[in-house]
Amino acid sequence: MSDTVEQSDETTVADRFQHALRVGSLDVCFDYLRDEALTDGVRASLYCRLGEAWYYRGMRDAAVGCARAAFELQPGSEPIADFCAWLFSNCERHDEAAAAYERLIAMRPRWAAGHRHASGSFAVVGQSDRAVYHAERASELEPDSFEFAFHAGAVLEAAGRWAEAAQYFARAAASDPASARVLRHLSACSLALGQFEAALDFAQRAAATAPDDRLSAIHAAELLLRAERLDEAAHIIQPSLVGNPQDDIAWRLLAEIEMRRHRPHDALAAIEQALGTAPDIAEYHVYRGNLLYRLGRFDAAADAFGQAAVLDPTNAETKRSQLTVFFDAGRLREALAVGGELITAAPGNEEYAQAVLQVLNRRFAGFDADCVVLDDGVTRLPRSPRPAGGLIEAALTQWRVVRALIIRETRTRFGDSTLGYGWALLEPMLHILLLSLVFAVMMHGRPPIGTQFFIFYYTGIIPYHLFVHTSSSMTYAVTSNGPLLQLPLVRTFDVLIARGLLELVTDLIVAGIMLAGFVFVGIGALPNDGLGVAGSLAAIWLLGCGIGFSNAVVTGFFRSWDKIWAQLTRLLYFCSGIFYVPGMMPDWVRDILAWNPVLHAVDWFRSSFFIEYEPHWLDRSYLLAVAALSLLAGLALERALRRRLYEPS
């Protein structure tokens, strides 16, 4: 009898709740939910109805509160979990939605859509491992589903698991071969895996499948631009702009393509179209300024850089470009004003200081033209015109540029390391110490020449390091000093020779310090032939410069060359007689090694220290000839391809 009464009371409360819900008295509904006669199941169900009503009224916080109460009352109820998962997802409470979906999946283990929803929620809250698990599970349960396969690929791609992502995108492509979106993602995965040709093929297929899809067109054009297939890139991006004339990103890409095709006027028209759509992007103004500067329209270029500086006042490089344009246009007062801002923002920047100094020098040289003297009645003879600067003045100006670059490189070379410039001294010391310890044991305490392992390996390491440091540092000089090459007075030759001179000075200082250290600890280490030491080091440095010039040119067109060169220098380490004497080798091996000019430099340097060491295979004229030829070849390559080594963007 009591059970019947309780059910009757519960039904009455539920009916009253429903009536209040229908008439919109949602606050009254809360009063009914407090009735102690309700069971947990009924109460949870009523909370769900109230939460739904709050949701459709736009009161999401109240709706979420109701769902939480229902979920807490009946965590094992499938309908309650289903409703809560839906509400939490729509109210963007993705962590709670993920928990609700996992509760449902435990009840319906083969529910593929549930795994898909759970994956999406976990992805939003950053739990990539759980997101990947549920995404893969959804696709495994329904392997023919395009949606599930594509979602799994997208989640894996976001997690950086490119190879696995490509497999799921391939499954999606099998379901819908005409999906440009899938082909574009396959291209992105291939690119991340280093498979450029496959990436380009997928990108072109995506663009051909959906020629009106702007994303596919942009992606394909970018890859074709990277491959220097400029006409094909233009052929893809131009039709996309017909259907999307307000696409500023595509216009910016077209500007770069036209610039690479040596059509600066067309590039200028394209970047102005991009600015018409997105006038607040500073980078577009910078690009336009560079184009105008290239076309010799200095005043317009200065205005473009000025607009970029207004949009991005913290970008010092924009102001640096503005200073250059003012300088070339002869607007020295504006150049000095911008230079003052640069110096104020970065008082320790040597490059900015040198730029302002150039402006001041030119300003002082032009004072005579700026001054107006009133007639004081005294007749003066006409002043002879100022003679034009000659070769000596040009050489001095260029030396000041190189000197400024050397100072800049000195300050930045080891700026990120704790020991700073001490690494330059520590590297050869550790090298010599390690070789001495190892070979002292292997050779029973006696080096191949002399009595001190330290001196023997010193005479091998110093010329080798001078060659490797010079050639390697010059390899990166152009690619790492792009902004400097926008300055009128700075050429690719300047940044290259500055690197070479810095390495020469650094390695000579290190060699001198080490030599003094050997003498200080009582190791006789003074050379017997000072001219031989100087000659060998000069020859190997010139050889390093020649190879460095060539490396810089090759790196400008083939960016992976630096990695290949690093491996070649490691091979040279074993072929240059650093830790052995070539006379210890069989004749046929020594004859092969003798083709290596670095070996001759090492033996020339070593024979200048050890009077008893006179290798018959040493050919100083061969080393000098190879150094001269390599230097001439490197200079010729740099001069011929100077304009193509750095294109301002």
XYZ file of C-alpha atoms in Angstrom:
649
model
C 0.000 0.000 0.000
C 2.884 2.413 0.856
C 4.617 1.691 -2.459
C 1.436 2.580 -4.320
C 1.157 5.843 -2.410
C 4.812 6.726 -3.151
C 4.332 6.017 -6.854
C 1.216 8.145 -6.857
C 3.057 11.023 -5.155
C 5.947 10.687 -7.585
C 3.587 10.739 -10.553
C 1.863 13.806 -9.171
C 5.168 15.661 -8.772
C 6.271 14.631 -12.256
C 2.968 15.838 -13.731
C 3.269 19.172 -11.954
C 6.894 19.444 -13.166
C 5.774 18.784 -16.738
C 3.054 21.409 -16.472
C 5.515 23.998 -15.131
C 7.918 23.101 -17.911
C 5.219 23.563 -20.586
C 4.183 26.979 -19.312
C 7.830 28.065 -19.008
C 8.015 28.341 -15.213
C 11.524 26.869 -15.083
C 12.274 28.257 -11.634
C 9.187 26.437 -10.275
C 10.603 23.220 -11.752
C 13.552 23.483 -9.369
C 11.137 23.481 -6.430
C 9.568 20.216 -7.609
C 13.037 18.649 -8.030
C 13.638 19.136 -4.305
C 10.668 16.905 -3.435
C 11.951 14.017 -1.360
C 9.295 11.698 -2.798
C 11.180 11.454 -6.115
C 13.488 8.526 -6.763
C 16.966 9.136 -8.196
C 15.945 7.791 -11.589
C 12.926 10.084 -11.912
C 14.819 13.039 -10.506
C 17.685 12.510 -13.000
C 15.196 12.288 -15.884
C 13.515 15.534 -14.811
C 16.926 17.234 -14.531
C 17.585 16.236 -18.151
C 14.276 17.746 -19.304
C 14.962 20.943 -17.415
C 18.530 21.105 -18.782
C 17.210 20.761 -22.318
C 14.738 23.588 -21.717
C 17.458 25.834 -20.318
C 19.708 25.009 -23.307
C 17.109 26.058 -25.875
C 16.566 29.285 -23.944
C 20.282 30.035 -24.292
C 21.042 29.544 -20.570
C 23.963 27.174 -21.072
C 25.436 27.359 -17.572
C 22.097 26.417 -16.029
C 21.681 23.611 -18.590
C 25.142 22.236 -17.787
C 24.339 22.333 -14.075
C 21.227 20.215 -14.651
C 23.140 17.717 -16.764
C 25.824 17.379 -14.115
C 23.183 16.717 -11.449
C 21.519 14.070 -13.620
C 24.840 12.403 -14.442
C 25.773 12.290 -10.766
C 22.429 10.759 -9.787
C 22.399 8.060 -12.500
C 25.968 7.524 -13.822
C 25.083 4.050 -15.048
C 21.972 5.053 -17.001
C 22.467 4.891 -20.764
C 19.757 7.478 -21.643
C 21.111 9.885 -19.022
C 24.712 9.484 -20.300
C 23.484 9.912 -23.885
C 21.738 13.185 -23.072
C 24.665 14.492 -21.013
C 27.176 13.717 -23.763
C 25.010 15.627 -26.247
C 24.510 18.617 -23.953
C 28.137 18.830 -22.795
C 29.321 18.767 -26.419
C 26.916 21.481 -27.539
C 27.826 23.628 -24.515
C 31.563 23.153 -25.257
C 32.277 21.294 -22.010
C 34.424 18.835 -23.946
C 36.203 17.218 -21.001
C 32.852 16.270 -19.450
C 31.519 15.248 -22.863
C 34.493 12.915 -23.310
C 33.786 11.278 -19.949
C 30.113 10.805 -20.885
C 31.027 9.305 -24.262
C 33.452 6.885 -22.660
C 30.680 5.845 -20.240
C 28.418 5.183 -23.240
C 31.159 3.299 -25.099
C 31.541 1.000 -22.095
C 27.830 0.190 -22.535
C 28.030 0.016 -26.370
C 31.582 -1.196 -27.153
C 30.981 -1.385 -30.923
C 29.441 2.073 -31.239
C 31.713 3.616 -33.907
C 30.016 7.023 -33.831
C 30.562 7.179 -30.078
C 34.286 6.588 -30.529
C 34.311 9.348 -33.152
C 32.556 11.798 -30.814
C 34.847 10.884 -27.906
C 37.881 11.400 -30.128
C 36.709 14.864 -31.096
C 36.161 15.857 -27.472
C 39.548 14.541 -26.364
C 41.234 16.341 -29.279
C 39.708 19.662 -28.227
C 40.970 19.359 -24.643
C 44.455 18.372 -25.825
C 44.486 14.705 -24.818
C 45.929 13.534 -28.130
C 46.638 9.937 -27.084
C 43.001 9.322 -26.092
C 41.815 11.161 -29.197
C 43.971 8.954 -31.427
C 42.813 5.767 -29.685
C 39.115 6.481 -30.177
C 39.611 7.784 -33.737
C 41.433 4.613 -34.774
C 38.827 2.478 -33.013
C 35.992 4.211 -34.896
C 37.684 3.615 -38.250
C 38.425 -0.017 -37.381
C 34.774 -0.643 -36.514
C 33.618 0.911 -39.802
C 36.590 0.666 -42.183
C 34.561 1.806 -45.195
C 33.484 5.067 -43.566
C 35.054 8.119 -45.210
C 34.261 10.330 -42.227
C 35.871 8.065 -39.649
C 38.999 7.434 -41.731
C 39.459 11.144 -42.471
C 38.965 12.056 -38.808
C 41.557 9.484 -37.715
C 44.017 10.871 -40.242
C 43.410 14.449 -39.066
C 43.923 13.526 -35.398
C 47.144 11.644 -36.162
C 48.359 14.510 -38.345
C 47.751 16.983 -35.512
C 49.773 14.697 -33.226
C 52.692 14.719 -35.677
C 52.345 11.026 -36.530
C 52.598 11.631 -40.247
C 53.103 8.073 -41.535
C 50.079 6.704 -39.650
C 47.999 9.707 -40.679
C 48.845 9.055 -44.333
C 47.516 5.497 -44.016
C 44.122 6.696 -42.801
C 43.978 9.467 -45.399
C 44.715 6.823 -48.034
C 41.783 4.790 -46.657
C 39.580 7.890 -46.938
C 40.812 8.490 -50.486
C 39.846 4.917 -51.384
C 36.301 5.737 -50.256
C 36.206 9.075 -52.110
C 38.989 9.409 -54.712
C 37.677 12.816 -55.809
C 38.072 14.470 -52.400
C 40.480 17.384 -52.793
C 40.572 17.793 -49.035
C 41.955 14.269 -48.537
C 44.521 14.695 -51.315
C 45.675 17.958 -49.753
C 46.188 16.270 -46.391
C 48.047 13.416 -48.064
C 50.299 16.026 -49.636
C 50.951 17.636 -46.252
C 51.852 14.267 -44.692
C 54.189 13.393 -47.565
C 55.873 16.764 -47.234
C 56.382 16.239 -43.494
C 57.904 12.818 -44.238
C 60.385 14.389 -46.654
C 58.704 12.932 -49.743
C 58.565 16.141 -51.757
C 57.745 14.633 -55.142
C 54.836 12.627 -53.696
C 53.610 15.735 -51.868
C 53.715 17.732 -55.081
C 51.838 15.018 -56.973
C 49.046 14.871 -54.367
C 48.837 18.678 -54.309
C 48.486 18.902 -58.080
C 45.818 16.185 -58.078
C 43.897 18.064 -55.392
C 44.042 21.285 -57.399
C 42.959 19.488 -60.576
C 40.098 17.725 -58.765
C 38.689 20.938 -57.295
C 39.964 23.913 -59.308
C 37.679 26.284 -57.365
C 39.009 25.172 -53.969
C 41.257 28.031 -52.845
C 43.075 25.981 -50.202
C 44.063 23.294 -52.700
C 45.172 25.910 -55.217
C 47.288 27.768 -52.655
C 48.885 24.564 -51.370
C 49.761 23.313 -54.858
C 51.093 26.704 -55.947
C 53.306 26.938 -52.859
C 54.879 23.557 -53.573
C 55.375 24.378 -57.249
C 56.971 27.658 -56.198
C 59.327 25.751 -53.929
C 60.202 23.488 -56.860
C 60.859 26.580 -59.040
C 58.121 25.473 -61.458
C 56.889 29.018 -61.620
C 54.723 28.911 -64.746
C 52.771 25.941 -63.407
C 52.323 27.681 -60.049
C 50.906 30.762 -61.789
C 48.646 28.581 -63.942
C 47.083 27.102 -60.778
C 46.764 30.216 -58.626
C 45.404 32.608 -61.267
C 42.118 30.711 -61.940
C 41.584 30.465 -58.182
C 41.708 34.255 -57.963
C 38.983 34.556 -60.589
C 36.584 32.758 -58.262
C 38.052 34.290 -55.072
C 39.118 37.846 -55.950
C 39.263 38.842 -52.252
C 41.773 36.110 -51.331
C 44.713 38.186 -50.080
C 46.837 35.086 -49.354
C 46.551 33.942 -52.961
C 47.418 37.441 -54.225
C 50.488 37.494 -51.959
C 51.532 34.112 -53.326
C 51.037 35.301 -56.905
C 53.221 38.322 -56.147
C 56.051 36.028 -55.064
C 55.601 33.870 -58.161
C 55.733 36.877 -60.469
C 58.789 38.187 -58.651
C 60.561 34.882 -59.172
C 59.562 35.058 -62.844
C 61.379 38.401 -63.023
C 58.166 40.345 -63.540
C 58.379 42.974 -60.795
C 55.582 45.117 -62.238
C 53.150 42.172 -62.220
C 54.325 41.287 -58.704
C 53.624 44.854 -57.612
C 50.116 44.717 -59.073
C 49.442 41.438 -57.235
C 50.645 42.673 -53.836
C 48.543 45.822 -54.237
C 45.518 43.599 -54.817
C 46.359 41.784 -51.573
C 46.608 45.101 -49.758
C 43.256 46.165 -51.172
C 41.704 43.208 -49.367
C 43.885 43.166 -46.235
C 45.408 46.632 -45.715
C 46.326 45.968 -42.080
C 48.938 43.252 -42.676
C 52.370 44.799 -42.180
C 54.215 42.086 -44.104
C 52.327 42.984 -47.286
C 53.461 46.605 -46.988
C 57.047 45.450 -46.441
C 56.889 43.271 -49.546
C 55.442 46.145 -51.567
C 58.183 48.435 -50.270
C 60.880 46.005 -51.384
C 59.347 45.784 -54.852
C 59.128 49.551 -55.182
C 62.706 49.874 -54.001
C 63.769 47.323 -56.598
C 61.991 49.370 -59.277
C 63.765 52.531 -58.159
C 60.631 54.222 -56.811
C 62.256 55.270 -53.554
C 59.650 57.725 -52.291
C 56.807 55.242 -52.742
C 58.940 52.519 -51.135
C 59.583 54.770 -48.131
C 55.845 55.368 -47.734
C 55.188 51.603 -47.885
C 57.784 50.907 -45.193
C 56.325 53.737 -43.145
C 52.865 52.175 -43.254
C 54.367 48.838 -42.215
C 56.128 50.529 -39.307
C 52.844 52.054 -38.143
C 51.140 48.648 -38.233
C 54.052 46.851 -36.547
C 56.067 49.427 -34.593
C 58.162 46.760 -32.831
C 59.697 45.428 -36.072
C 63.136 47.009 -36.269
C 63.914 45.474 -39.671
C 61.086 47.475 -41.225
C 62.616 50.688 -39.925
C 66.011 49.488 -41.137
C 64.605 49.110 -44.647
C 62.980 52.520 -44.358
C 66.341 54.041 -43.439
C 67.947 52.445 -46.504
C 65.302 53.849 -48.832
C 65.572 57.343 -47.337
C 69.333 57.163 -47.701
C 69.201 56.145 -51.370
C 66.545 58.758 -52.100
C 68.733 61.467 -50.568
C 66.196 62.184 -47.799
C 68.892 62.290 -45.152
C 66.897 64.086 -42.462
C 64.214 61.385 -42.510
C 66.971 58.744 -42.564
C 68.555 60.255 -39.463
C 65.194 60.383 -37.688
C 64.574 56.683 -38.371
C 68.176 55.900 -37.444
C 67.682 57.641 -34.121
C 64.678 55.430 -33.406
C 66.729 52.329 -34.239
C 69.622 53.352 -32.001
C 67.226 54.168 -29.165
C 65.538 50.767 -29.463
C 68.792 48.804 -29.781
C 71.747 50.909 -28.557
C 74.182 47.999 -28.741
C 73.424 46.982 -32.335
C 76.568 47.512 -34.389
C 74.750 47.199 -37.708
C 72.338 50.013 -36.874
C 75.188 52.175 -35.641
C 77.122 51.672 -38.874
C 74.040 52.521 -40.936
C 73.496 55.762 -39.033
C 77.191 56.556 -39.390
C 76.890 56.240 -43.176
C 73.976 58.659 -43.147
C 75.929 61.124 -40.998
C 78.976 60.926 -43.263
C 76.878 61.695 -46.291
C 75.032 64.411 -44.419
C 78.267 66.129 -43.383
C 79.616 65.829 -46.925
C 76.562 67.687 -48.207
C 76.603 70.558 -45.714
C 78.037 72.939 -48.290
C 74.988 72.453 -50.489
C 72.563 72.912 -47.583
C 74.012 76.207 -46.338
C 72.843 79.571 -47.760
C 75.144 82.539 -47.103
C 73.731 86.045 -47.436
C 75.681 88.483 -49.568
C 78.070 90.422 -47.355
C 79.471 92.501 -50.203
C 82.753 90.610 -50.414
C 83.597 89.086 -53.759
C 84.835 85.519 -53.454
C 86.447 83.309 -56.011
C 84.230 80.456 -57.224
C 84.794 77.237 -55.285
C 86.080 74.318 -57.271
C 83.762 71.305 -57.302
C 84.416 68.507 -54.817
C 86.300 65.710 -56.581
C 84.478 62.428 -56.972
C 85.565 59.598 -54.714
C 88.288 57.414 -56.155
C 89.266 53.787 -55.789
C 91.000 54.378 -52.461
C 87.894 55.990 -50.947
C 85.699 53.174 -52.272
C 88.101 50.606 -50.830
C 88.095 52.349 -47.443
C 84.298 52.461 -47.427
C 84.121 48.769 -48.250
C 86.670 47.978 -45.536
C 84.504 49.819 -42.995
C 81.557 47.666 -44.077
C 83.590 44.460 -43.707
C 84.944 45.618 -40.353
C 81.408 46.283 -39.085
C 80.348 42.831 -40.259
C 83.308 41.226 -38.467
C 82.392 43.004 -35.225
C 78.783 41.872 -35.616
C 79.819 38.255 -36.261
C 82.194 38.339 -33.284
C 79.365 39.370 -30.963
C 76.844 36.869 -32.260
C 78.951 33.809 -33.055
C 78.815 32.204 -29.622
C 76.055 34.338 -28.136
C 73.826 31.358 -27.306
C 76.488 29.310 -25.487
C 77.409 29.528 -21.829
C 81.163 29.697 -22.396
C 80.794 32.280 -25.140
C 83.924 32.780 -27.230
C 85.781 30.350 -24.980
C 84.490 27.539 -27.160
C 86.918 28.624 -29.876
C 89.828 27.798 -27.538
C 88.225 24.832 -25.812
C 87.486 22.885 -29.001
C 91.088 22.335 -30.231
C 92.393 21.858 -26.676
C 89.955 19.044 -25.976
C 90.691 17.587 -29.390
C 94.443 17.528 -28.847
C 94.087 16.227 -25.290
C 91.854 13.338 -26.378
C 94.128 12.340 -29.267
C 97.190 12.531 -27.033
C 95.682 10.299 -24.356
C 94.439 7.689 -26.826
C 97.542 7.453 -28.982
C 99.916 7.686 -26.018
C 98.535 4.334 -24.949
C 98.453 2.850 -28.465
C 101.987 4.006 -29.349
C 103.492 3.248 -25.947
C 104.210 6.853 -25.054
C 106.079 8.080 -28.175
C 104.569 10.079 -31.061
C 105.567 9.473 -34.713
C 107.647 12.698 -34.717
C 109.284 14.487 -31.800
C 108.816 13.649 -28.167
C 105.528 15.358 -27.269
C 102.121 14.130 -28.385
C 100.653 17.563 -27.707
C 102.954 19.284 -30.217
C 102.500 16.578 -32.847
C 98.723 16.798 -32.787
C 98.833 20.581 -32.443
C 100.633 20.774 -35.789
C 97.889 18.685 -37.372
C 94.796 20.228 -35.797
C 95.598 23.936 -36.325
C 95.803 23.972 -40.166
C 92.914 21.500 -40.465
C 90.656 23.598 -38.210
C 91.598 26.787 -40.057
C 90.494 25.220 -43.340
C 87.297 23.648 -41.990
C 86.216 26.650 -39.920
C 86.785 29.071 -42.803
C 85.090 27.031 -45.518
C 82.176 25.973 -43.291
C 81.413 29.384 -41.802
C 81.430 31.005 -45.250
C 78.998 28.338 -46.432
C 76.222 29.821 -44.240
C 77.193 33.482 -44.634
C 74.718 34.466 -47.359
C 71.725 32.457 -46.124
C 72.116 33.696 -42.535
C 72.621 37.380 -43.393
C 69.653 37.957 -45.690
C 68.421 41.202 -44.079
C 71.904 42.762 -44.262
C 72.052 42.219 -48.016
C 69.171 44.641 -48.468
C 71.569 47.461 -47.541
C 73.016 49.217 -50.591
C 76.616 49.071 -49.365
C 76.586 45.424 -48.282
C 77.322 42.793 -50.906
C 77.531 39.037 -50.756
C 81.322 39.345 -51.054
C 81.411 41.455 -47.898
C 79.526 38.999 -45.666
C 81.593 36.107 -47.053
C 85.025 37.674 -46.613
C 84.013 38.969 -43.165
C 83.320 35.392 -42.067
C 86.628 34.237 -43.556
C 88.652 36.984 -41.869
C 86.934 36.342 -38.536
C 87.859 32.650 -38.676
C 91.453 33.528 -39.612
C 91.859 35.923 -36.703
C 90.082 33.582 -34.267
C 92.142 30.513 -35.183
C 95.410 32.466 -35.157
C 94.638 33.806 -31.682
C 93.738 30.314 -30.488
C 96.944 28.888 -31.992
C 99.004 31.592 -30.312
C 97.360 31.078 -26.918
C 97.892 27.324 -27.084
C 101.507 27.741 -28.147
C 102.109 30.117 -25.242
C 100.426 27.625 -22.929
C 102.753 24.842 -24.071
C 105.788 27.025 -23.425
C 104.410 28.020 -20.026
C 104.069 24.394 -18.859
C 107.571 23.540 -20.092
C 106.825 21.875 -23.425
C 109.264 23.068 -26.104
C 106.962 24.114 -28.889
C 108.470 27.085 -30.751
C 108.631 26.621 -34.538
C 111.995 26.372 -36.298
C 110.739 28.077 -39.468
C 108.454 31.055 -38.828
C 108.067 31.824 -42.533
C 106.988 28.237 -43.140
C 104.335 28.509 -40.443
C 103.017 31.750 -41.935
C 103.121 30.417 -45.483
C 101.306 27.178 -44.691
C 98.579 28.952 -42.729
C 98.137 31.594 -45.450
C 97.858 28.916 -48.128
C 95.335 26.794 -46.228
C 93.276 29.890 -45.366
C 93.154 30.963 -49.018
C 92.099 27.430 -49.929
C 89.366 27.588 -47.270
C 88.186 30.955 -48.622
C 88.039 29.648 -52.174
C 86.034 26.593 -51.126
C 83.899 28.828 -48.862
C 82.936 31.139 -51.742
C 81.942 28.126 -53.856
C 80.050 26.522 -50.955
C 78.071 29.714 -50.353
C 76.999 29.841 -54.006
C 76.046 26.157 -54.076
C 74.131 26.493 -50.786
C 72.157 29.393 -52.245
C 70.686 27.040 -54.845
C 70.902 23.688 -53.041
C 70.122 24.167 -49.342
C 71.188 20.641 -48.328
C 74.763 21.153 -49.510
C 75.880 22.255 -46.025
C 75.070 18.801 -44.668
C 77.013 17.126 -47.479
C 79.980 19.421 -46.889
C 79.972 18.588 -43.179
C 80.375 14.909 -44.054
C 83.170 15.669 -46.518
C 85.123 17.574 -43.855
C 84.825 14.566 -41.552
C 86.333 12.439 -44.327
C 89.160 14.972 -44.712
C 89.966 14.497 -41.023
C 91.120 10.954 -41.750
C 92.859 11.808 -45.037
C 94.968 14.800 -43.967
C 97.669 13.271 -41.764
C 96.464 14.845 -38.538
C 97.131 11.936 -36.204
C 99.574 9.987 -38.363
C 102.455 10.543 -40.783
C 101.777 9.628 -44.434
C 105.180 7.956 -44.511
C 103.697 5.236 -42.294
C 101.319 4.274 -45.121
C 102.039 2.042 -48.129
C 103.303 3.936 -51.174
C 100.105 3.467 -53.164
C 98.009 4.827 -50.280
C 100.334 7.808 -49.828
C 100.158 8.563 -53.552
C 96.367 8.767 -53.298
C 96.474 10.895 -50.137
C 98.903 13.294 -51.824
C 96.069 14.582 -54.030
C 94.565 16.120 -50.878
C 95.857 19.729 -50.591
C 95.008 19.850 -46.872
C 97.548 17.067 -46.266
C 100.270 19.235 -47.856
C 99.259 22.163 -45.618
C 99.485 19.967 -42.518
C 102.890 18.581 -43.489
C 104.186 22.054 -44.423
C 103.038 23.403 -41.037
C 104.424 20.352 -39.215
C 107.804 20.469 -40.957
C 108.143 24.095 -39.823
C 108.092 22.851 -36.212
C 110.162 19.658 -36.509
C 113.493 20.292 -38.213
C 114.049 16.572 -38.719
C 110.751 16.162 -40.610
C 111.302 16.660 -44.356
C 108.624 14.649 -46.231
C 109.627 14.049 -49.843
C 105.980 14.015 -50.952
C 105.355 17.568 -49.706
C 104.657 19.830 -52.706
C 104.183 23.438 -51.629
C 103.636 24.653 -55.178
C 100.752 22.185 -55.591
C 99.044 23.525 -52.470
C 99.504 27.143 -53.602
C 98.220 26.375 -57.106
C 95.104 24.607 -55.803
C 94.458 27.435 -53.334
C 94.781 30.063 -56.071
C 92.555 28.172 -58.500
C 89.886 27.501 -55.876
C 89.913 31.167 -54.820
C 89.583 32.373 -58.417
C 86.782 29.882 -59.096
C 84.929 30.848 -55.923
C 85.230 34.577 -56.615
C 84.075 34.067 -60.204
C 81.036 32.065 -59.083
C 80.113 34.663 -56.450
C 80.490 37.527 -58.915
C 78.523 35.805 -61.692
C 75.614 34.675 -59.497
C 75.615 37.500 -56.939
C 72.184 38.828 -57.904
C 70.571 35.401 -57.652
C 72.107 34.480 -54.302
C 69.710 36.700 -52.395
C 66.388 37.932 -53.661
C 64.604 40.295 -51.256
C 61.123 39.080 -50.359
